[in-house]
PDB file of C-alpha atoms in Angstrom:
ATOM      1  CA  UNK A  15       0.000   0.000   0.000  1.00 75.00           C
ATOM      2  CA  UNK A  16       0.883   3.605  -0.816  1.00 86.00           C
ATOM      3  CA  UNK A  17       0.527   6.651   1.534  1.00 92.00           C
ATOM      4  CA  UNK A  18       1.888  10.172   1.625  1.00 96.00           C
ATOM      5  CA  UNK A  19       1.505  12.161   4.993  1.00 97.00           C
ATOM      6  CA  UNK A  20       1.705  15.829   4.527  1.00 98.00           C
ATOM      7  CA  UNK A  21       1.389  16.597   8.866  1.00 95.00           C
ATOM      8  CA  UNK A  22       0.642  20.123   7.625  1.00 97.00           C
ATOM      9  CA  UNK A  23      -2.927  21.250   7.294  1.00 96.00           C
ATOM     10  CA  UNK A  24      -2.146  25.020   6.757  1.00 97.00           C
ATOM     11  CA  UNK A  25       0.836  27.618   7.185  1.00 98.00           C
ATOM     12  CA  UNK A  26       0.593  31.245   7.058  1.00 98.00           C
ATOM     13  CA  UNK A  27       4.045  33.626   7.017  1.00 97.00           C
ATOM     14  CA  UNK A  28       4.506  37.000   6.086  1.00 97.00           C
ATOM     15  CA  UNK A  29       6.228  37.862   2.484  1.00 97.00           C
ATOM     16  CA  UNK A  30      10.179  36.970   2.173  1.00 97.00           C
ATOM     17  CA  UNK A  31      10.062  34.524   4.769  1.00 98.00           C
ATOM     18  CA  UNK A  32      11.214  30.989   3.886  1.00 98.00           C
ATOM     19  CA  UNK A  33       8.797  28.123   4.251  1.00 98.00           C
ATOM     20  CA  UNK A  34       9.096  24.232   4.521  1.00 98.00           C
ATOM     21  CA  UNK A  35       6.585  22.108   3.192  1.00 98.00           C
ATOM     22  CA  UNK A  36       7.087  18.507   4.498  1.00 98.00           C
ATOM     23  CA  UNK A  37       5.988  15.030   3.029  1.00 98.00           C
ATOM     24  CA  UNK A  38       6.767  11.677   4.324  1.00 98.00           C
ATOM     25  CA  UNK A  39       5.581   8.393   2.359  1.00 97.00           C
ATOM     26  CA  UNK A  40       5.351   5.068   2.337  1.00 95.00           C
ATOM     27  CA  UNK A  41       5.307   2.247  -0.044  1.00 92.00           C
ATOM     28  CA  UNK A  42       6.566  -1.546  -0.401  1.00 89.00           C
ATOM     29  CA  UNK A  43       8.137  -0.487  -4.030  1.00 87.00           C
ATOM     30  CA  UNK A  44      11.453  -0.433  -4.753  1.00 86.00           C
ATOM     31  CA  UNK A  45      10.897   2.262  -7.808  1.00 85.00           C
ATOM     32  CA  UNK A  46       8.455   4.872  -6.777  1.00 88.00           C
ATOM     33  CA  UNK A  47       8.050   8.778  -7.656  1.00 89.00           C
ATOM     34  CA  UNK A  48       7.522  11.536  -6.037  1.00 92.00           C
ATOM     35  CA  UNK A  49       5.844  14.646  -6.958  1.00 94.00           C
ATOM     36  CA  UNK A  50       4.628  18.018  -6.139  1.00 96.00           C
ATOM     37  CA  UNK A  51       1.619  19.664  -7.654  1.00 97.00           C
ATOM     38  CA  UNK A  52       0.512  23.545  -6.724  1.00 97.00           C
ATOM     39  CA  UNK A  53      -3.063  24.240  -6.714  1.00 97.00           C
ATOM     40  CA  UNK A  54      -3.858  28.072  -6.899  1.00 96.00           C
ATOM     41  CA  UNK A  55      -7.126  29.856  -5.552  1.00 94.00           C
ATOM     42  CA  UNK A  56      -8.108  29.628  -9.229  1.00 93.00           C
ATOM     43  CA  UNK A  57      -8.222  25.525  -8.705  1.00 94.00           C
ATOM     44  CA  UNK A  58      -6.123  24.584 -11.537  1.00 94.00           C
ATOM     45  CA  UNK A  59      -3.077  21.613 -10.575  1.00 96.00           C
ATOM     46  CA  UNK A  60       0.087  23.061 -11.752  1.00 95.00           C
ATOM     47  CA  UNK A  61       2.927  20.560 -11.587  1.00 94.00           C
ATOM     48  CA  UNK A  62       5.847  21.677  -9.982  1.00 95.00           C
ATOM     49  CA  UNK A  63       8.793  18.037  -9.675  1.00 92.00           C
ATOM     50  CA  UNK A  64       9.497  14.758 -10.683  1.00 90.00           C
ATOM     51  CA  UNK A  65      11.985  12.564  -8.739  1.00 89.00           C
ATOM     52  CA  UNK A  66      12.871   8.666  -9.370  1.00 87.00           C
ATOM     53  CA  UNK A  67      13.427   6.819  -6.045  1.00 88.00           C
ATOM     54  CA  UNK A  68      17.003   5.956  -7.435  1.00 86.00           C
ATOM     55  CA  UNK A  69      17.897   9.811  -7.892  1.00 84.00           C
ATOM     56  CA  UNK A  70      18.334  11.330  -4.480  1.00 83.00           C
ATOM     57  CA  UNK A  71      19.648  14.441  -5.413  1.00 84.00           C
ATOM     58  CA  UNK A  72      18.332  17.751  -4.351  1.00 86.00           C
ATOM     59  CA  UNK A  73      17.001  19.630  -6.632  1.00 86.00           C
ATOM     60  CA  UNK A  74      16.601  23.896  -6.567  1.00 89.00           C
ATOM     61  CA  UNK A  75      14.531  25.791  -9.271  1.00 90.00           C
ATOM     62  CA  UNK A  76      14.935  29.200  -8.713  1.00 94.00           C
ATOM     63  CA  UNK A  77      13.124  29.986  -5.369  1.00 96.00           C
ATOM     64  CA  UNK A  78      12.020  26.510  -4.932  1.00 96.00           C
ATOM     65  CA  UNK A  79      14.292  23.245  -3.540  1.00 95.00           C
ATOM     66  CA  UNK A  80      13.373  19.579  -3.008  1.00 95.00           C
ATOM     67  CA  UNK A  81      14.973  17.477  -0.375  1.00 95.00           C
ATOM     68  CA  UNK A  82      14.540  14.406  -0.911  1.00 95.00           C
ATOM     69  CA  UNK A  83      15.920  11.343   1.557  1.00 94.00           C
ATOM     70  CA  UNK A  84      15.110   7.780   1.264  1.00 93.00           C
ATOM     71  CA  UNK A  85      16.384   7.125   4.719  1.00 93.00           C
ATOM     72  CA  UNK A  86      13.680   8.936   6.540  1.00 95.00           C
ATOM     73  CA  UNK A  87      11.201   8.262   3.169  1.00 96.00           C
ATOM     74  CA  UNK A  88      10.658  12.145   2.916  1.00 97.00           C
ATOM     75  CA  UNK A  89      10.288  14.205   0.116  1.00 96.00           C
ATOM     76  CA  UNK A  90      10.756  18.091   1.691  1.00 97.00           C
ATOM     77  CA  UNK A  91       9.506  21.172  -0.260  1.00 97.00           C
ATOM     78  CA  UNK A  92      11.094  24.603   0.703  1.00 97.00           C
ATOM     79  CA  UNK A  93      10.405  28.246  -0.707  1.00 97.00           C
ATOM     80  CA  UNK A  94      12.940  31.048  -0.143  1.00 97.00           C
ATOM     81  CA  UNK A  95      11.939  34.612   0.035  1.00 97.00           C
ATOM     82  CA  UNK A  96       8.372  33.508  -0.342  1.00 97.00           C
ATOM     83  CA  UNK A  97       6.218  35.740  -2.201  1.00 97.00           C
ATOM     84  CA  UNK A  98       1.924  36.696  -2.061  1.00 97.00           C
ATOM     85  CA  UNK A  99       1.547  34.516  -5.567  1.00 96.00           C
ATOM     86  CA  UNK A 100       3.212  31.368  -3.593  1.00 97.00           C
ATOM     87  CA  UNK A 101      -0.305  31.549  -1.380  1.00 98.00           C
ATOM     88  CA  UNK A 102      -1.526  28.107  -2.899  1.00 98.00           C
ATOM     89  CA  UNK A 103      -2.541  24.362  -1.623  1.00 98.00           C
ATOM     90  CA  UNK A 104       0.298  21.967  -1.894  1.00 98.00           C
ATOM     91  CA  UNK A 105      -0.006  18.627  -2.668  1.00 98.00           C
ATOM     92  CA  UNK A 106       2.788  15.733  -2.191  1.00 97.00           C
ATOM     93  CA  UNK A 107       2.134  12.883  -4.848  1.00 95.00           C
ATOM     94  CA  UNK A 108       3.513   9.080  -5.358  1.00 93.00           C
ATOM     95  CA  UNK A 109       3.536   6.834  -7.684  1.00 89.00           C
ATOM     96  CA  UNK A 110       5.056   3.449  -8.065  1.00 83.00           C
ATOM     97  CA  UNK A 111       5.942   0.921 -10.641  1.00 70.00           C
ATOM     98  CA  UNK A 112       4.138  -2.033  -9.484  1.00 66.00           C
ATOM     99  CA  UNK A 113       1.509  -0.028  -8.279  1.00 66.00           C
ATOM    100  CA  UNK A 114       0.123   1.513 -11.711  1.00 71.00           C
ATOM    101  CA  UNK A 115       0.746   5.084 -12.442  1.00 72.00           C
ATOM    102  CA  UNK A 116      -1.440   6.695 -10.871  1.00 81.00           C
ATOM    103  CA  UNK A 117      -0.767   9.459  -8.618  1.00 88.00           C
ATOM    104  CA  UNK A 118      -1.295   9.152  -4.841  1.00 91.00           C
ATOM    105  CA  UNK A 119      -1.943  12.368  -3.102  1.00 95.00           C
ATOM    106  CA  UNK A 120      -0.887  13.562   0.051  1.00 96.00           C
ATOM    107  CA  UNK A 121      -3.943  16.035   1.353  1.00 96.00           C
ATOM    108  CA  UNK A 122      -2.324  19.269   1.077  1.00 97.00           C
ATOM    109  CA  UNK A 123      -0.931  22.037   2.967  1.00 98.00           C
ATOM    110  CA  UNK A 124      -2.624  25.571   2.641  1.00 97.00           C
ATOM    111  CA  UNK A 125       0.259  28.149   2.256  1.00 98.00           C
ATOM    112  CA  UNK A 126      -1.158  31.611   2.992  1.00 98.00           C
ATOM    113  CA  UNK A 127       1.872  34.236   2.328  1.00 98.00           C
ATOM    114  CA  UNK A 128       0.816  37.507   3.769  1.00 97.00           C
ATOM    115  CA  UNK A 129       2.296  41.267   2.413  1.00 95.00           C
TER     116      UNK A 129
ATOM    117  CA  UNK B  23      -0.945  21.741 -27.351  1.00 67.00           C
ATOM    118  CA  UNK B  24      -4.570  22.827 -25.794  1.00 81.00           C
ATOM    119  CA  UNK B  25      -3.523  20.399 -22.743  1.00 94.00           C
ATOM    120  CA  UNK B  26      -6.168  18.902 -20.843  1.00 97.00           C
ATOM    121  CA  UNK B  27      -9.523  20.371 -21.654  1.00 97.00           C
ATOM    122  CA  UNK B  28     -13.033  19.415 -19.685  1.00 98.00           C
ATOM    123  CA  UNK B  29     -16.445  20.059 -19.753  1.00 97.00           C
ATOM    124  CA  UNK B  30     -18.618  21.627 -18.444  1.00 98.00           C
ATOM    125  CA  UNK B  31     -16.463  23.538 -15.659  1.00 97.00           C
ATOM    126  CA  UNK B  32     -19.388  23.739 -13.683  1.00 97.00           C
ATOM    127  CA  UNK B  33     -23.001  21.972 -13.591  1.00 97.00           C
ATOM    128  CA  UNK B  34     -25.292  22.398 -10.813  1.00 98.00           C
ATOM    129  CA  UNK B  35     -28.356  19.723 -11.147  1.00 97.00           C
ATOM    130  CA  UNK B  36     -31.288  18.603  -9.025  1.00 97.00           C
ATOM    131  CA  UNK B  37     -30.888  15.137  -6.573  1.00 97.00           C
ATOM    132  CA  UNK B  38     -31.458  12.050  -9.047  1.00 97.00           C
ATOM    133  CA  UNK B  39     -30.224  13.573 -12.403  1.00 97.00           C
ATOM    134  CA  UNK B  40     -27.683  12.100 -14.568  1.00 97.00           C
ATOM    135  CA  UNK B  41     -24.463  13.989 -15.025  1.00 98.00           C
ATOM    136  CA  UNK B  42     -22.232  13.617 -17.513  1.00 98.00           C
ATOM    137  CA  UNK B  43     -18.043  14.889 -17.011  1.00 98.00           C
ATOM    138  CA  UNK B  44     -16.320  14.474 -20.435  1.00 98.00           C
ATOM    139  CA  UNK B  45     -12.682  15.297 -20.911  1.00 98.00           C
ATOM    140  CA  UNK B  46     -10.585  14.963 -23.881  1.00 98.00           C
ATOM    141  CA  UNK B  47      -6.443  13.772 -23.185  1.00 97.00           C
ATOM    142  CA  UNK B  48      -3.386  15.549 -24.418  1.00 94.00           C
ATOM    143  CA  UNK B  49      -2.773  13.747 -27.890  1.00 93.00           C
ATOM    144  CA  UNK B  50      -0.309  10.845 -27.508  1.00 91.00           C
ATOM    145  CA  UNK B  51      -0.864  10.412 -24.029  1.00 91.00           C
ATOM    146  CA  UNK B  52      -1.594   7.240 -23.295  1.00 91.00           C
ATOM    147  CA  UNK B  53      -3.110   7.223 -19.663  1.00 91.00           C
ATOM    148  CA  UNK B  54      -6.087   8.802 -18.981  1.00 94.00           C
ATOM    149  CA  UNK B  55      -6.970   9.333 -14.816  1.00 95.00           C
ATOM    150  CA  UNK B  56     -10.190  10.774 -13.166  1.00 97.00           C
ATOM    151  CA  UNK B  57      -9.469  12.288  -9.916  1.00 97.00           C
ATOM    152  CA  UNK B  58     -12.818  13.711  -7.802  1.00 97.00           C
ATOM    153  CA  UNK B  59     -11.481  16.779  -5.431  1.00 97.00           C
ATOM    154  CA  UNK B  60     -13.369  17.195  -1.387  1.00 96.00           C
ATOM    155  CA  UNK B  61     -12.733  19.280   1.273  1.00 92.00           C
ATOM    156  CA  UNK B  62     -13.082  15.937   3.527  1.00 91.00           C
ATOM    157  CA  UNK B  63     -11.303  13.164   1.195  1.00 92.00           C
ATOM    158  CA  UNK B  64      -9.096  15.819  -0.213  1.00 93.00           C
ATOM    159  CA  UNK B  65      -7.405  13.939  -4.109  1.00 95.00           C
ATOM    160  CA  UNK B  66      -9.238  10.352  -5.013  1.00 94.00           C
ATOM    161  CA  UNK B  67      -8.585   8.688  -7.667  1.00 94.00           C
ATOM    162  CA  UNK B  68     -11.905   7.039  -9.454  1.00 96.00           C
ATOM    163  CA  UNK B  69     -10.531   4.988 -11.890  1.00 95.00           C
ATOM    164  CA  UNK B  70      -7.503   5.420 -14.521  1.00 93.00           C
ATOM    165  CA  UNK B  71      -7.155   3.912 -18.721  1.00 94.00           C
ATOM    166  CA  UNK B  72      -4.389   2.887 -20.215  1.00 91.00           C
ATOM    167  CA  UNK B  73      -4.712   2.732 -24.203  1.00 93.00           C
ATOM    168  CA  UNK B  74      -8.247   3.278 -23.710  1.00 95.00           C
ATOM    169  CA  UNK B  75      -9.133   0.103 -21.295  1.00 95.00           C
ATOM    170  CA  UNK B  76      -9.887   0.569 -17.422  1.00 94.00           C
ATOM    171  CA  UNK B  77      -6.985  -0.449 -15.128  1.00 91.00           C
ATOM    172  CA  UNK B  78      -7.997   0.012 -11.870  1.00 90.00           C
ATOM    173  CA  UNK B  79     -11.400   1.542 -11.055  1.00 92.00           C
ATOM    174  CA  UNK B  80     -11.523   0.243  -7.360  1.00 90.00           C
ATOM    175  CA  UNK B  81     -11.959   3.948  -6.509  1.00 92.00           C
ATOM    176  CA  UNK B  82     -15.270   4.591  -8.010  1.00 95.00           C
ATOM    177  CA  UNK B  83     -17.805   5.137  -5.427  1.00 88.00           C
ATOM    178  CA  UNK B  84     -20.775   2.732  -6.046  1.00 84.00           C
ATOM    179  CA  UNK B  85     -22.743   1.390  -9.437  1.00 90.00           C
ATOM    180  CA  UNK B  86     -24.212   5.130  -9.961  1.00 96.00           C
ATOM    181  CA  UNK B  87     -20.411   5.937 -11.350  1.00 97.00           C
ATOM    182  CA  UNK B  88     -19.208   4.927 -14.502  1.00 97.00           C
ATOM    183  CA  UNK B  89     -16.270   6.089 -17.037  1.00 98.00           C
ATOM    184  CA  UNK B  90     -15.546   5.147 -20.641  1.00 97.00           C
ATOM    185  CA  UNK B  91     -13.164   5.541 -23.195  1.00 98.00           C
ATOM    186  CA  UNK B  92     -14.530   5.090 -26.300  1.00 97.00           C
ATOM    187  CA  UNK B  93     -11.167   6.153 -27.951  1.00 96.00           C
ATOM    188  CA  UNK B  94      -7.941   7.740 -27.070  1.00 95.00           C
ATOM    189  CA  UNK B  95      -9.075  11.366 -27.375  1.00 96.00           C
ATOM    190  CA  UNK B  96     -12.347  11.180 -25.250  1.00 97.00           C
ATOM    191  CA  UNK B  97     -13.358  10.092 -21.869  1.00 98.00           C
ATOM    192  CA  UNK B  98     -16.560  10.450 -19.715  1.00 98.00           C
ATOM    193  CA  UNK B  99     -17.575  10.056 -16.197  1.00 98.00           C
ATOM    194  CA  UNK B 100     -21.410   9.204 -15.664  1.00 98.00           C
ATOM    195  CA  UNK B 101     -23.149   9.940 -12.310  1.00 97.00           C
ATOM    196  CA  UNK B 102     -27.038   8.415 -12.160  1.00 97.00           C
ATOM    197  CA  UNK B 103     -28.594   8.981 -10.366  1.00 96.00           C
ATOM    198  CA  UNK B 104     -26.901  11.767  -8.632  1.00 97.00           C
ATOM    199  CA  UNK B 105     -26.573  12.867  -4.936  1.00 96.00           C
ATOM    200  CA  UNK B 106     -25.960  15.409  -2.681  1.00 97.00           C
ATOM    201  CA  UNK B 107     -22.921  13.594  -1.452  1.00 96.00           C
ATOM    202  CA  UNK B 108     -21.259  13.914  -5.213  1.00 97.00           C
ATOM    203  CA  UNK B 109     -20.738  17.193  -4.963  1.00 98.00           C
ATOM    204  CA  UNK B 110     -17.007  17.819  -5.699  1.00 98.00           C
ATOM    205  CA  UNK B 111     -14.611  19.007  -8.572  1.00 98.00           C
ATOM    206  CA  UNK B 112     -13.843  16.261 -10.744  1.00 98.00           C
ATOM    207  CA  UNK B 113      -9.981  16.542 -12.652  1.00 98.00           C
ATOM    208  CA  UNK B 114      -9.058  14.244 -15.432  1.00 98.00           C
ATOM    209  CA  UNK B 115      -5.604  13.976 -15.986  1.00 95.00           C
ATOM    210  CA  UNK B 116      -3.805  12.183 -18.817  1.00 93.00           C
ATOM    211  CA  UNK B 117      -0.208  11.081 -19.410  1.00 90.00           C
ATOM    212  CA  UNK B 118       2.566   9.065 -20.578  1.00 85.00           C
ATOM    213  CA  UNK B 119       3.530   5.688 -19.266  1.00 76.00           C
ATOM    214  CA  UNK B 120       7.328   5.616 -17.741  1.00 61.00           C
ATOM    215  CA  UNK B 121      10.087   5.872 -20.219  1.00 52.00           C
ATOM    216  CA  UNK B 122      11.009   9.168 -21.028  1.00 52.00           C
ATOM    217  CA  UNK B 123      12.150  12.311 -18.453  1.00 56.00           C
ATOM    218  CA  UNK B 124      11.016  14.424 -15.988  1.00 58.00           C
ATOM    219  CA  UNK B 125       9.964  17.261 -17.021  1.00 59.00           C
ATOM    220  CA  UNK B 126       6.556  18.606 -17.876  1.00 58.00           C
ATOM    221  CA  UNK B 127       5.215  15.967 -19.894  1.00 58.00           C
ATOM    222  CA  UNK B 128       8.078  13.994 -19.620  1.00 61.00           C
ATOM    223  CA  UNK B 129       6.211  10.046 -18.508  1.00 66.00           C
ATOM    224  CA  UNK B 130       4.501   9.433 -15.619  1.00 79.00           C
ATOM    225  CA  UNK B 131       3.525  13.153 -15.255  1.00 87.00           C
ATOM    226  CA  UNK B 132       0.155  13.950 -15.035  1.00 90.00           C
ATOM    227  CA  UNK B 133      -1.199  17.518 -16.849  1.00 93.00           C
ATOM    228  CA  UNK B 134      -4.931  18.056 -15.234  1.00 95.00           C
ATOM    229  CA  UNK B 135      -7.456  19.426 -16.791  1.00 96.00           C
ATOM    230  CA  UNK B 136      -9.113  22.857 -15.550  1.00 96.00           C
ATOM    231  CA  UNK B 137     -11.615  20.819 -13.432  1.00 97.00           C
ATOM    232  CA  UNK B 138     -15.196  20.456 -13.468  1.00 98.00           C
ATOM    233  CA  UNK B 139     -17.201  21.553 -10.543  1.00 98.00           C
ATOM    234  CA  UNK B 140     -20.364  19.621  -9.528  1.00 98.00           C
ATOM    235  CA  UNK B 141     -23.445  20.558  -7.477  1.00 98.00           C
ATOM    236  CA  UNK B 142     -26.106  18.659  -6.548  1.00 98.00           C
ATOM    237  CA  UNK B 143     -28.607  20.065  -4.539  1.00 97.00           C
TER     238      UNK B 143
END
């Protein structure tokens, strides 16, 4: 069975602050996935990374940065300087390759960034 | 590349009608996923295709829900007789199948579609 645990229900910080999303998984594959999607107010899933279980390097994209570490099974989502337009719903995904490809979705985190 | 397009984006119907979600895949994708969106159950997945044949629909709610795939460029999702309880956005998602990269519509990816928002009162 598959399961991704994101503990955080909602975070609010004020405007340049940095911000760590966390998501811990589970799964009995030995190739898995990982992914994180962005859902704006406007409700639209926007995704953001792909990782391969076998590829645990971090990964930074301008403002963004993905930790990812097998060892604890968590998959780590921090924003720098955070921003108003970051204000979105989160969403930590899975996927494995006996599993089928479909996504498994954490439930979100709520990231209000406030002026 | 229109991506992922739905319809309708929003239909609000009466207890007991029939609603039908249609949704039409990025071209050469060849997985097609419908996802239904709650505040309490947060992402589910219904059921997902592969070349056009159900894979895995142990997610579909009860015999009122039913998808097809009549062909690789157009899905549906039937609800009949509807209920209160299926209120919910409904996403469709479509991709490829694991052997090519990362990126954004590199395999394994999923592209959503805008959404379609259901009420039923």
């Amino acid at each position: 069975a598959q399961k991704v645990t994101q503990a955080q229900t909602e975070i609010s910080v004020v405007e340049k602050e940095d911000v760590t999303l966390d998501c811990v998984y589970e799964t009995r594959d030995t190739t898995y996935y990982l992914f994180w999607y962005k859902q704006p107010p406007s409700g639209e899933l926007v995704f953001l990374i792909r990782r391969n279980s076998f590829d645990e390097q971090n990964e930074i994209s301008g403002r963004y940065s993905w930790n990812f570490q097998k060892s604890t099974s968590s998959f780590n989502f921090t924003i720098t300087a955070s921003q108003v337009v970051d204000s979105a719903v989160y969403f930590c995904a899975l996927s494995g390759a006996n599993s089928g490809y479909a996504l498994n979705f954490g439930k979100g985190t709520s990231l209000l960034v406030t002026p | 590349d229109a991506g992922v397009i739905q319809s309708p984006r929003h239909e609000v119907t009466e207890m007991g009608q029939e609603v039908t979600l249609r949704c039409k895949p990025i071209s050469g994708h060849d997985y097609l996923f419908w996802y239904r969106q709650t505040m309490m159950r947060g992402l589910e997945l219904l059921i997902y295709f592969n070349n056009n044949v159900p894979i895995d629909d142990s997610g579909m709610p009860e015999d009122r829900f039913s998808a097809k795939m009549p062909n690789a460029s157009f899905s549906t999702l039937k609800i009949q007789p509807s209920e209160p309880r299926d209120s919910a956005v409904y996403f469709c998602a479509s991709s490829l199948g694991l052997g090519g990269t990362g990126g954004p519509r590199g395999a394994n990816v999923l592209t959503f579609g805008a959404g379609s928002r259901l009420t039923v009162l």
